[in-house]
Amino acid sequence: MAPPSRPPSVDSLARSLASTGLPHPLLVDAAREAIAAGDPGSAEWRAAAAGRALLQPVINATGVLLHTNLGRAPVAVTSTGTTYANLELDLDDGRRGSRQDRAAPLLARASGAEAAMVVNNCAAAVVLVLAALARGREVVVSRGELVEIGGGFRIPEVLEQSGARMVEVGTTNRTRLADYQAAIDRPGADVTLVLKVHASNYRITGFTEDVAVDALAGIGPPVVADIGSGLLDATTPWLRSGPPAWLAGEPAARQTLAAGAHLVTFSGDKLLGGPQAGIIAGRADLVAACARHPLARALRPGGLVLNALQEVALAYLRRHGDGIPFWRMATTPLEALRGRAAALGAGRPVACAAVTGGGTLPGVEISSVGVAVDGDHTATLRAGPRPVVARVVDGVTVCDLRTVDPSDDAVLSRALAGLLSANRSAGDSDAALVSPRP
Ligand SMILES: *Cc1c(COP(=O)(O)O)cnc(C)c1O
């Protein structure tokens, strides 16, 4: 140990942390901060904190299937790996192709759309549609649909940013077809689109009325429906047991287009179960107009995203819901979860409720099974070598197994067993930790 008058050099302290595997400059930062704080011994946890700040796999035991803080839908790391890909190459004639010819037509095929294109997220999809089709012109939207979704996606502000002029119709709770018609027919009107927005993350109930897409489709201007969640088909042909009850009422791309919407926009990482992306699907000429707009280039996704999205689209076309982690987790039978909870051998099995999350299906619960440990152990679970994100309910830590991949059960079991033994060696009574609850 260096005497207090001569602290270790930054460099030697940084070198002593080499076993963390972090790059030397990050270790130098940790060493420098530790020495500046007059506590060289703290360099180790400072380096560990820098390591924990890196993007890394975590076990989602929250029961929130589309957890915004955990990247929404779980995605597999997919096939092209560390290699080039034919992102913009036509392999037939060796000429330049389009990245929009990869996942997009597969998603169009799966949703019954004439054409589709992919951008960075659904917010970008809405901005691009409005900028490409309605810049400087009027867009009619119901006052009941002027919503905010997620952090700061506000329909009135998005409309303004796109350069379109918003014409509000109806009231917060009730909008009728005649309201839309009056706005379109008023003297001096310049309505170029009707925008219908799914109020994904909240519900208006009681004395309400809104206008369905099929009625709007007949009144003149093209109808754009921002359905948000990315449910491709309400009949869920990719699920052997058909649509789960908890999906009821959620708008789907195929049915919205069949009802007459000219375009739909939706997220890639909500109920679609893919990577972060936004999809614009519908009439080919309108999709082409979006693709031609200069903003399309700024909003285009990269090859990693298109590759992951292609895998998801192929699974839909194969009607293989189990190939899409979100759907596999969402529809795992309770018996299977119960069996896994019992087999974990740590914590006590409890019934709990999962949710879809990600601003979809508010208030809708999916029955689930978890394991519980008394007390709040969430910080300890997050700090492990393979971080586990769990919930605390009434002073009990609950790990919901619906959102845990079965291949992670062994790791979760060890993390929970670690809690129990740490508690034992700290002298607390086991009874306090694992006492059964009514
Ligand atoms: C979630 C959502 C959005 C925003 O989607 P991102 O992919 O997060 O940009 C837009 N509109 C609706 C209706 C949504 O549900």
Short mmCIF file of C-alpha atoms and ligand atoms in Angstrom, two decimals:
data_model
loop_
_atom_site.label_atom_id
_atom_site.label_comp_id
_atom_site.label_asym_id
_atom_site.label_seq_id
_atom_site.Cartn_x
_atom_site.Cartn_y
_atom_site.Cartn_z
CA MET A 1 0.00 0.00 0.00
CA ALA A 2 1.28 3.45 -0.90
CA PRO A 3 1.71 5.78 2.05
CA PRO A 4 -0.88 8.59 2.21
CA SER A 5 1.68 11.20 1.17
CA ARG A 6 2.37 9.39 -2.11
CA PRO A 7 -0.79 8.15 -3.83
CA PRO A 8 -0.31 5.62 -6.64
CA SER A 9 0.19 7.06 -10.10
CA VAL A 10 -2.89 7.22 -12.29
CA ASP A 11 -1.23 4.89 -14.74
CA SER A 12 -0.24 2.19 -12.26
CA LEU A 13 -3.66 2.32 -10.63
CA ALA A 14 -5.31 2.01 -14.06
CA ARG A 15 -3.07 -0.96 -14.93
CA SER A 16 -4.02 -2.69 -11.70
CA LEU A 17 -7.62 -2.75 -13.01
CA ALA A 18 -6.76 -4.43 -16.31
CA SER A 19 -8.59 -7.62 -15.32
CA THR A 20 -11.90 -5.76 -15.72
CA GLY A 21 -11.37 -6.06 -19.47
CA LEU A 22 -12.26 -2.39 -20.01
CA PRO A 23 -10.18 -0.31 -22.44
CA HIS A 24 -7.25 1.50 -20.77
CA PRO A 25 -8.62 5.06 -21.26
CA LEU A 26 -11.76 4.16 -19.26
CA LEU A 27 -9.57 2.71 -16.47
CA VAL A 28 -7.46 5.89 -16.50
CA ASP A 29 -10.67 7.92 -16.00
CA ALA A 30 -11.68 5.72 -13.06
CA ALA A 31 -8.20 5.94 -11.52
CA ARG A 32 -8.04 9.71 -11.98
CA GLU A 33 -11.44 10.24 -10.34
CA ALA A 34 -10.50 7.94 -7.45
CA ILE A 35 -7.25 9.78 -6.79
CA ALA A 36 -8.93 13.19 -7.13
CA ALA A 37 -11.47 12.04 -4.54
CA GLY A 38 -8.57 11.14 -2.22
CA ASP A 39 -9.67 7.50 -2.24
CA PRO A 40 -7.53 5.40 -4.61
CA GLY A 41 -9.29 2.29 -3.32
CA SER A 42 -12.50 3.47 -4.96
CA ALA A 43 -10.99 3.03 -8.44
CA GLU A 44 -12.24 -0.55 -8.54
CA TRP A 45 -15.92 0.25 -8.10
CA ARG A 46 -15.61 3.29 -10.35
CA ALA A 47 -14.30 1.01 -13.11
CA ALA A 48 -17.06 -1.48 -12.37
CA ALA A 49 -19.63 1.31 -12.68
CA ALA A 50 -18.19 2.27 -16.08
CA GLY A 51 -18.57 -1.36 -17.14
CA ARG A 52 -22.16 -1.50 -15.92
CA ALA A 53 -23.00 1.65 -17.93
CA LEU A 54 -22.25 -0.24 -21.17
CA LEU A 55 -25.09 -1.66 -23.20
CA GLN A 56 -25.40 -5.34 -22.23
CA PRO A 57 -27.91 -8.18 -22.07
CA VAL A 58 -30.21 -8.08 -19.05
CA ILE A 59 -32.86 -10.48 -17.78
CA ASN A 60 -36.26 -8.79 -17.91
CA ALA A 61 -38.15 -10.17 -14.91
CA THR A 62 -40.56 -7.21 -14.75
CA GLY A 63 -43.44 -8.87 -16.59
CA VAL A 64 -43.57 -5.86 -18.91
CA LEU A 65 -43.19 -7.48 -22.32
CA LEU A 66 -42.40 -4.25 -24.18
CA HIS A 67 -40.34 -2.46 -21.54
CA THR A 68 -39.26 0.91 -22.92
CA ASN A 69 -36.17 1.04 -20.67
CA LEU A 70 -35.17 -2.43 -21.86
CA GLY A 71 -35.50 -1.73 -25.57
CA ARG A 72 -39.18 -2.73 -25.96
CA ALA A 73 -39.49 -6.01 -27.91
CA PRO A 74 -36.76 -8.59 -27.30
CA VAL A 75 -34.83 -9.25 -30.50
CA ALA A 76 -32.51 -12.06 -31.44
CA VAL A 77 -29.03 -11.15 -32.62
CA THR A 78 -29.34 -12.39 -36.16
CA SER A 79 -27.68 -14.06 -39.05
CA THR A 80 -25.44 -11.78 -41.09
CA GLY A 81 -23.10 -11.31 -38.12
CA THR A 82 -19.73 -9.76 -38.94
CA THR A 83 -20.04 -9.84 -42.67
CA TYR A 84 -21.08 -7.63 -45.54
CA ALA A 85 -24.66 -7.91 -46.73
CA ASN A 86 -26.48 -7.10 -49.98
CA LEU A 87 -28.10 -4.10 -48.30
CA GLU A 88 -28.24 -2.04 -51.51
CA LEU A 89 -26.99 -4.52 -54.09
CA ASP A 90 -29.15 -6.38 -56.55
CA LEU A 91 -27.54 -9.83 -56.61
CA ASP A 92 -29.14 -10.65 -60.00
CA ASP A 93 -27.73 -7.87 -62.14
CA GLY A 94 -24.97 -6.61 -59.82
CA ARG A 95 -26.41 -3.12 -59.86
CA ARG A 96 -27.43 -0.85 -57.05
CA GLY A 97 -30.60 -1.98 -55.31
CA SER A 98 -32.65 -0.43 -52.52
CA ARG A 99 -32.56 -1.22 -48.81
CA GLN A 100 -36.32 -0.72 -48.99
CA ASP A 101 -36.58 -3.92 -51.05
CA ARG A 102 -35.59 -6.13 -48.09
CA ALA A 103 -37.88 -6.27 -45.03
CA ALA A 104 -40.45 -3.81 -46.42
CA PRO A 105 -42.09 -5.96 -49.15
CA LEU A 106 -42.23 -8.92 -46.74
CA LEU A 107 -44.12 -6.79 -44.22
CA ALA A 108 -46.40 -5.54 -47.01
CA ARG A 109 -47.10 -9.15 -47.97
CA ALA A 110 -47.85 -10.11 -44.36
CA SER A 111 -50.24 -7.17 -43.85
CA GLY A 112 -51.97 -7.18 -47.24
CA ALA A 113 -50.51 -3.79 -48.22
CA GLU A 114 -49.61 -2.88 -51.82
CA ALA A 115 -46.25 -1.52 -50.65
CA ALA A 116 -44.31 -0.61 -47.53
CA MET A 117 -41.18 1.19 -46.44
CA VAL A 118 -39.15 1.22 -43.23
CA VAL A 119 -37.83 4.22 -41.27
CA ASN A 120 -36.29 4.64 -37.81
CA ASN A 121 -39.42 4.57 -35.68
CA CYS A 122 -43.13 5.25 -35.89
CA ALA A 123 -42.66 8.91 -34.97
CA ALA A 124 -40.42 9.23 -38.03
CA ALA A 125 -43.01 7.39 -40.14
CA VAL A 126 -45.73 9.90 -39.19
CA VAL A 127 -43.44 12.88 -39.77
CA LEU A 128 -42.40 11.56 -43.17
CA VAL A 129 -45.96 10.81 -44.30
CA LEU A 130 -47.15 14.28 -43.30
CA ALA A 131 -44.13 16.06 -44.79
CA ALA A 132 -44.32 14.12 -48.05
CA LEU A 133 -48.08 14.23 -48.56
CA ALA A 134 -49.36 17.30 -46.73
CA ARG A 135 -46.67 19.96 -46.45
CA GLY A 136 -48.29 23.40 -46.67
CA ARG A 137 -51.75 21.83 -46.86
CA GLU A 138 -54.44 20.85 -44.39
CA VAL A 139 -54.77 17.63 -42.39
CA VAL A 140 -58.02 16.91 -40.57
CA VAL A 141 -57.75 15.20 -37.18
CA SER A 142 -60.24 14.56 -34.37
CA ARG A 143 -59.77 16.49 -31.11
CA GLY A 144 -60.08 13.14 -29.33
CA GLU A 145 -56.90 11.96 -31.10
CA LEU A 146 -54.55 14.87 -30.37
CA VAL A 147 -52.55 12.62 -28.09
CA GLU A 148 -49.07 12.46 -26.64
CA ILE A 149 -47.41 9.07 -26.96
CA GLY A 150 -44.24 8.13 -25.12
CA GLY A 151 -41.83 10.93 -24.26
CA GLY A 152 -42.88 13.94 -26.25
CA PHE A 153 -44.48 12.52 -29.41
CA ARG A 154 -47.40 14.96 -29.56
CA ILE A 155 -49.62 14.85 -32.61
CA PRO A 156 -50.19 18.65 -32.84
CA GLU A 157 -46.44 19.30 -32.60
CA VAL A 158 -45.57 16.58 -35.11
CA LEU A 159 -48.10 18.06 -37.53
CA GLU A 160 -46.60 21.48 -37.10
CA GLN A 161 -43.03 20.24 -37.57
CA SER A 162 -43.99 18.48 -40.78
CA GLY A 163 -45.23 21.73 -42.28
CA ALA A 164 -48.82 20.52 -42.54
CA ARG A 165 -51.69 22.64 -41.17
CA MET A 166 -53.88 20.96 -38.60
CA VAL A 167 -57.66 21.27 -38.81
CA GLU A 168 -59.19 20.00 -35.56
CA VAL A 169 -62.69 18.55 -35.65
CA GLY A 170 -65.15 17.29 -33.03
CA THR A 171 -64.56 17.35 -29.30
CA THR A 172 -62.35 15.44 -26.87
CA ASN A 173 -64.94 12.73 -26.28
CA ARG A 174 -67.13 12.82 -29.40
CA THR A 175 -66.35 13.27 -33.07
CA ARG A 176 -68.80 12.39 -35.86
CA LEU A 177 -68.45 11.85 -39.60
CA ALA A 178 -70.32 15.13 -40.18
CA ASP A 179 -67.55 16.98 -38.32
CA TYR A 180 -64.94 15.66 -40.77
CA GLN A 181 -67.25 16.35 -43.72
CA ALA A 182 -67.88 19.94 -42.64
CA ALA A 183 -64.14 20.63 -42.38
CA ILE A 184 -63.53 19.23 -45.86
CA ASP A 185 -66.48 21.11 -47.42
CA ARG A 186 -65.96 24.46 -45.72
CA PRO A 187 -65.23 27.44 -48.01
CA GLY A 188 -61.51 27.80 -48.73
CA ALA A 189 -60.67 24.34 -47.39
CA ASP A 190 -57.44 22.72 -48.60
CA VAL A 191 -57.69 19.31 -46.96
CA THR A 192 -55.23 16.83 -48.40
CA LEU A 193 -55.30 14.07 -45.76
CA VAL A 194 -57.46 12.72 -42.98
CA LEU A 195 -55.32 11.53 -40.06
CA LYS A 196 -56.63 8.93 -37.66
CA VAL A 197 -54.48 8.31 -34.58
CA HIS A 198 -54.83 5.35 -32.26
CA ALA A 199 -54.79 6.66 -28.68
CA SER A 200 -52.48 3.74 -27.82
CA ASN A 201 -51.65 4.50 -24.21
CA TYR A 202 -54.92 5.77 -22.80
CA ARG A 203 -58.65 5.24 -23.12
CA ILE A 204 -61.60 7.61 -23.17
CA THR A 205 -64.64 5.82 -21.80
CA GLY A 206 -68.24 6.82 -21.14
CA PHE A 207 -70.12 9.24 -23.41
CA THR A 208 -67.87 8.83 -26.44
CA GLU A 209 -68.11 8.57 -30.20
CA ASP A 210 -65.50 8.34 -32.90
CA VAL A 211 -65.51 7.54 -36.59
CA ALA A 212 -64.21 4.22 -37.89
CA VAL A 213 -61.74 4.06 -40.76
CA ASP A 214 -64.29 2.54 -43.18
CA ALA A 215 -66.57 5.56 -42.79
CA LEU A 216 -63.67 8.01 -43.18
CA ALA A 217 -62.42 6.21 -46.28
CA GLY A 218 -65.45 7.31 -48.25
CA ILE A 219 -65.32 11.04 -47.66
CA GLY A 220 -62.64 12.06 -50.15
CA PRO A 221 -59.04 12.71 -49.11
CA PRO A 222 -56.73 9.76 -48.42
CA VAL A 223 -56.94 8.40 -44.86
CA VAL A 224 -53.71 7.82 -42.94
CA ALA A 225 -54.12 5.69 -39.82
CA ASP A 226 -51.35 5.83 -37.25
CA ILE A 227 -52.08 2.51 -35.51
CA GLY A 228 -48.82 2.61 -33.57
CA SER A 229 -48.65 -0.84 -32.05
CA GLY A 230 -47.79 -2.85 -35.17
CA LEU A 231 -50.29 -5.66 -34.78
CA LEU A 232 -50.09 -7.02 -38.35
CA ASP A 233 -53.33 -8.98 -38.51
CA ALA A 234 -56.13 -9.16 -35.93
CA THR A 235 -56.69 -12.85 -36.74
CA THR A 236 -53.07 -13.64 -35.68
CA PRO A 237 -52.53 -16.48 -38.18
CA TRP A 238 -49.04 -16.92 -36.66
CA LEU A 239 -50.57 -18.17 -33.39
CA ARG A 240 -51.88 -21.71 -33.37
CA SER A 241 -54.42 -20.91 -30.65
CA GLY A 242 -55.77 -17.80 -32.43
CA PRO A 243 -55.91 -14.24 -31.09
CA PRO A 244 -55.48 -14.01 -27.29
CA ALA A 245 -58.39 -12.35 -25.46
CA TRP A 246 -56.14 -9.51 -24.28
CA LEU A 247 -55.66 -8.31 -27.88
CA ALA A 248 -59.35 -7.51 -28.34
CA GLY A 249 -60.02 -4.12 -29.90
CA GLU A 250 -56.41 -3.39 -30.86
CA PRO A 251 -56.30 -2.01 -34.43
CA ALA A 252 -54.33 -4.15 -36.88
CA ALA A 253 -52.60 -3.19 -40.12
CA ARG A 254 -54.37 -5.70 -42.36
CA GLN A 255 -57.88 -4.91 -41.15
CA THR A 256 -57.28 -1.12 -41.13
CA LEU A 257 -56.07 -1.25 -44.75
CA ALA A 258 -58.96 -3.54 -45.72
CA ALA A 259 -61.35 -1.03 -44.13
CA GLY A 260 -60.07 1.55 -46.61
CA ALA A 261 -57.12 3.32 -44.98
CA HIS A 262 -54.75 4.46 -47.73
CA LEU A 263 -51.73 4.24 -45.44
CA VAL A 264 -51.00 2.86 -41.99
CA THR A 265 -47.99 3.69 -39.82
CA PHE A 266 -46.71 1.52 -36.95
CA SER A 267 -43.72 0.74 -34.76
CA GLY A 268 -41.36 -2.16 -35.34
CA ASP A 269 -40.69 -2.77 -31.65
CA LYS A 270 -44.17 -2.91 -30.13
CA LEU A 271 -46.63 -5.71 -30.93
CA LEU A 272 -44.77 -6.43 -34.17
CA GLY A 273 -42.02 -7.82 -31.95
CA GLY A 274 -39.05 -6.54 -33.96
CA PRO A 275 -36.26 -3.99 -33.63
CA GLN A 276 -36.84 -0.25 -33.27
CA ALA A 277 -38.28 0.82 -36.61
CA GLY A 278 -41.28 2.54 -38.13
CA ILE A 279 -43.29 1.09 -41.01
CA ILE A 280 -45.34 2.97 -43.59
CA ALA A 281 -47.61 0.57 -45.48
CA GLY A 282 -50.45 0.93 -47.95
CA ARG A 283 -51.09 2.35 -51.43
CA ALA A 284 -47.99 2.04 -53.61
CA ASP A 285 -48.09 5.59 -55.04
CA LEU A 286 -48.31 7.15 -51.57
CA VAL A 287 -45.48 4.96 -50.20
CA ALA A 288 -43.39 5.93 -53.26
CA ALA A 289 -44.06 9.63 -52.59
CA CYS A 290 -42.78 9.14 -49.03
CA ALA A 291 -39.67 7.30 -50.30
CA ARG A 292 -38.90 10.15 -52.74
CA HIS A 293 -39.03 12.86 -50.05
CA PRO A 294 -35.61 14.21 -48.97
CA LEU A 295 -36.36 13.39 -45.31
CA ALA A 296 -36.53 9.67 -46.21
CA ARG A 297 -32.76 9.57 -46.42
CA ALA A 298 -32.37 11.15 -42.98
CA LEU A 299 -34.85 8.70 -41.46
CA ARG A 300 -33.67 5.48 -43.09
CA PRO A 301 -32.69 2.49 -40.93
CA GLY A 302 -29.36 0.67 -41.08
CA GLY A 303 -28.59 -2.87 -42.14
CA LEU A 304 -28.65 -4.29 -38.61
CA VAL A 305 -32.22 -3.14 -38.13
CA LEU A 306 -33.37 -4.29 -41.57
CA ASN A 307 -31.79 -7.66 -40.97
CA ALA A 308 -33.59 -8.16 -37.65
CA LEU A 309 -36.84 -6.89 -39.16
CA GLN A 310 -36.49 -9.29 -42.10
CA GLU A 311 -36.21 -12.23 -39.67
CA VAL A 312 -39.40 -11.12 -37.95
CA ALA A 313 -41.23 -10.62 -41.27
CA LEU A 314 -40.20 -14.09 -42.46
CA ALA A 315 -41.49 -15.61 -39.20
CA TYR A 316 -44.87 -13.94 -39.79
CA LEU A 317 -45.01 -15.26 -43.36
CA ARG A 318 -44.16 -18.74 -42.07
CA ARG A 319 -46.96 -18.31 -39.50
CA HIS A 320 -44.36 -19.14 -36.89
CA GLY A 321 -45.25 -17.02 -33.85
CA ASP A 322 -42.83 -19.00 -31.70
CA GLY A 323 -40.05 -17.60 -33.90
CA ILE A 324 -40.87 -14.10 -32.63
CA PRO A 325 -39.71 -13.76 -28.99
CA PHE A 326 -42.46 -11.26 -28.08
CA TRP A 327 -45.26 -13.59 -29.22
CA ARG A 328 -43.58 -16.67 -27.77
CA MET A 329 -43.36 -14.97 -24.36
CA ALA A 330 -46.80 -13.34 -24.52
CA THR A 331 -48.51 -16.66 -25.26
CA THR A 332 -46.53 -19.07 -23.07
CA PRO A 333 -49.17 -21.19 -21.27
CA LEU A 334 -49.49 -20.69 -17.50
CA GLU A 335 -48.72 -24.40 -16.88
CA ALA A 336 -45.33 -23.95 -18.52
CA LEU A 337 -44.58 -20.89 -16.37
CA ARG A 338 -45.70 -22.76 -13.23
CA GLY A 339 -43.39 -25.64 -14.07
CA ARG A 340 -40.44 -23.29 -14.56
CA ALA A 341 -41.19 -21.43 -11.30
CA ALA A 342 -41.17 -24.70 -9.37
CA ALA A 343 -37.98 -25.87 -11.10
CA LEU A 344 -36.09 -22.66 -10.27
CA GLY A 345 -35.62 -23.91 -6.70
CA ALA A 346 -35.26 -20.38 -5.30
CA GLY A 347 -37.97 -17.96 -4.24
CA ARG A 348 -41.59 -19.03 -3.90
CA PRO A 349 -43.87 -19.38 -6.93
CA VAL A 350 -46.61 -16.74 -7.06
CA ALA A 351 -49.38 -15.80 -9.46
CA CYS A 352 -48.85 -12.36 -10.99
CA ALA A 353 -49.92 -10.25 -13.95
CA ALA A 354 -47.78 -9.30 -16.92
CA VAL A 355 -48.60 -6.39 -19.26
CA THR A 356 -47.68 -5.66 -22.86
CA GLY A 357 -46.29 -2.21 -21.98
CA GLY A 358 -44.55 0.13 -24.41
CA GLY A 359 -47.62 2.33 -24.53
CA THR A 360 -49.81 -0.47 -25.87
CA LEU A 361 -53.03 -1.95 -24.46
CA PRO A 362 -53.34 0.19 -21.32
CA GLY A 363 -54.97 -1.57 -18.38
CA VAL A 364 -54.79 -4.99 -20.03
CA GLU A 365 -53.21 -7.74 -17.94
CA ILE A 366 -51.87 -11.13 -19.01
CA SER A 367 -52.01 -13.79 -16.30
CA SER A 368 -48.54 -14.88 -15.35
CA VAL A 369 -46.40 -16.71 -12.81
CA GLY A 370 -43.34 -15.48 -10.99
CA VAL A 371 -41.15 -16.22 -8.03
CA ALA A 372 -41.15 -13.99 -4.95
CA VAL A 373 -38.60 -13.13 -2.28
CA ASP A 374 -39.57 -10.92 0.66
CA GLY A 375 -37.93 -7.50 0.80
CA ASP A 376 -36.68 -5.18 -1.91
CA HIS A 377 -33.70 -6.88 -3.60
CA THR A 378 -33.96 -5.10 -6.93
CA ALA A 379 -30.67 -3.20 -6.55
CA THR A 380 -28.75 -6.41 -5.71
CA LEU A 381 -30.32 -8.21 -8.68
CA ARG A 382 -29.40 -5.36 -11.02
CA ALA A 383 -25.82 -5.37 -9.76
CA GLY A 384 -25.10 -9.00 -10.66
CA PRO A 385 -22.83 -10.13 -13.50
CA ARG A 386 -25.96 -10.74 -15.56
CA PRO A 387 -28.29 -7.95 -14.40
CA VAL A 388 -31.83 -8.99 -13.50
CA VAL A 389 -34.52 -6.30 -13.58
CA ALA A 390 -37.37 -7.18 -11.22
CA ARG A 391 -40.33 -5.45 -9.58
CA VAL A 392 -41.27 -4.81 -5.96
CA VAL A 393 -44.90 -5.35 -5.05
CA ASP A 394 -45.94 -4.58 -1.45
CA GLY A 395 -42.41 -5.04 -0.15
CA VAL A 396 -41.87 -8.31 -2.02
CA THR A 397 -39.45 -8.73 -4.93
CA VAL A 398 -41.25 -10.50 -7.77
CA CYS A 399 -39.53 -12.00 -10.82
CA ASP A 400 -42.18 -12.55 -13.49
CA LEU A 401 -41.19 -15.52 -15.64
CA ARG A 402 -43.31 -14.54 -18.66
CA THR A 403 -40.66 -12.06 -19.79
CA VAL A 404 -37.68 -14.28 -18.91
CA ASP A 405 -36.34 -16.47 -21.70
CA PRO A 406 -36.28 -20.09 -20.42
CA SER A 407 -32.60 -20.26 -21.35
CA ASP A 408 -32.01 -17.64 -18.63
CA ASP A 409 -33.78 -19.59 -15.87
CA ALA A 410 -30.53 -21.09 -14.57
CA VAL A 411 -28.91 -17.65 -14.27
CA LEU A 412 -32.01 -16.27 -12.55
CA SER A 413 -32.06 -19.22 -10.16
CA ARG A 414 -28.42 -18.59 -9.19
CA ALA A 415 -29.09 -14.87 -8.68
CA LEU A 416 -32.03 -15.65 -6.39
CA ALA A 417 -30.10 -18.34 -4.51
CA GLY A 418 -27.33 -15.74 -4.03
CA LEU A 419 -29.84 -13.38 -2.40
CA LEU A 420 -31.00 -16.07 -0.02
CA SER A 421 -27.48 -17.13 1.03
CA ALA A 422 -26.25 -13.50 1.33
CA ASN A 423 -29.15 -12.88 3.62
CA ARG A 424 -28.33 -15.95 5.67
CA SER A 425 -24.69 -14.97 6.13
CA ALA A 426 -25.80 -11.47 7.14
CA GLY A 427 -27.58 -13.16 10.03
CA ASP A 428 -31.13 -12.30 9.02
CA SER A 429 -33.68 -14.96 9.58
CA ASP A 430 -34.53 -17.03 6.55
CA ALA A 431 -38.10 -16.92 7.68
CA ALA A 432 -38.23 -13.19 6.98
CA LEU A 433 -36.94 -13.79 3.48
CA VAL A 434 -39.00 -16.73 2.32
CA SER A 435 -42.06 -16.84 4.54
CA PRO A 436 -45.06 -17.96 2.49
CA ARG A 437 -47.73 -15.34 1.98
CA PRO A 438 -51.42 -16.02 1.89
C1 LIG B 1 -45.91 4.27 -30.08
C2 LIG B 1 -46.64 5.10 -31.05
C3 LIG B 1 -45.97 6.07 -31.80
C4 LIG B 1 -44.50 6.30 -31.66
O1 LIG B 1 -43.82 5.16 -32.07
P1 LIG B 1 -42.22 5.05 -31.95
O2 LIG B 1 -41.90 3.85 -32.75
O3 LIG B 1 -41.91 4.94 -30.51
O4 LIG B 1 -41.66 6.30 -32.55
C5 LIG B 1 -46.70 6.82 -32.68
N1 LIG B 1 -48.04 6.65 -32.81
C6 LIG B 1 -48.72 5.73 -32.10
C7 LIG B 1 -50.20 5.60 -32.30
C8 LIG B 1 -48.04 4.92 -31.20
O5 LIG B 1 -48.71 4.00 -30.49
#
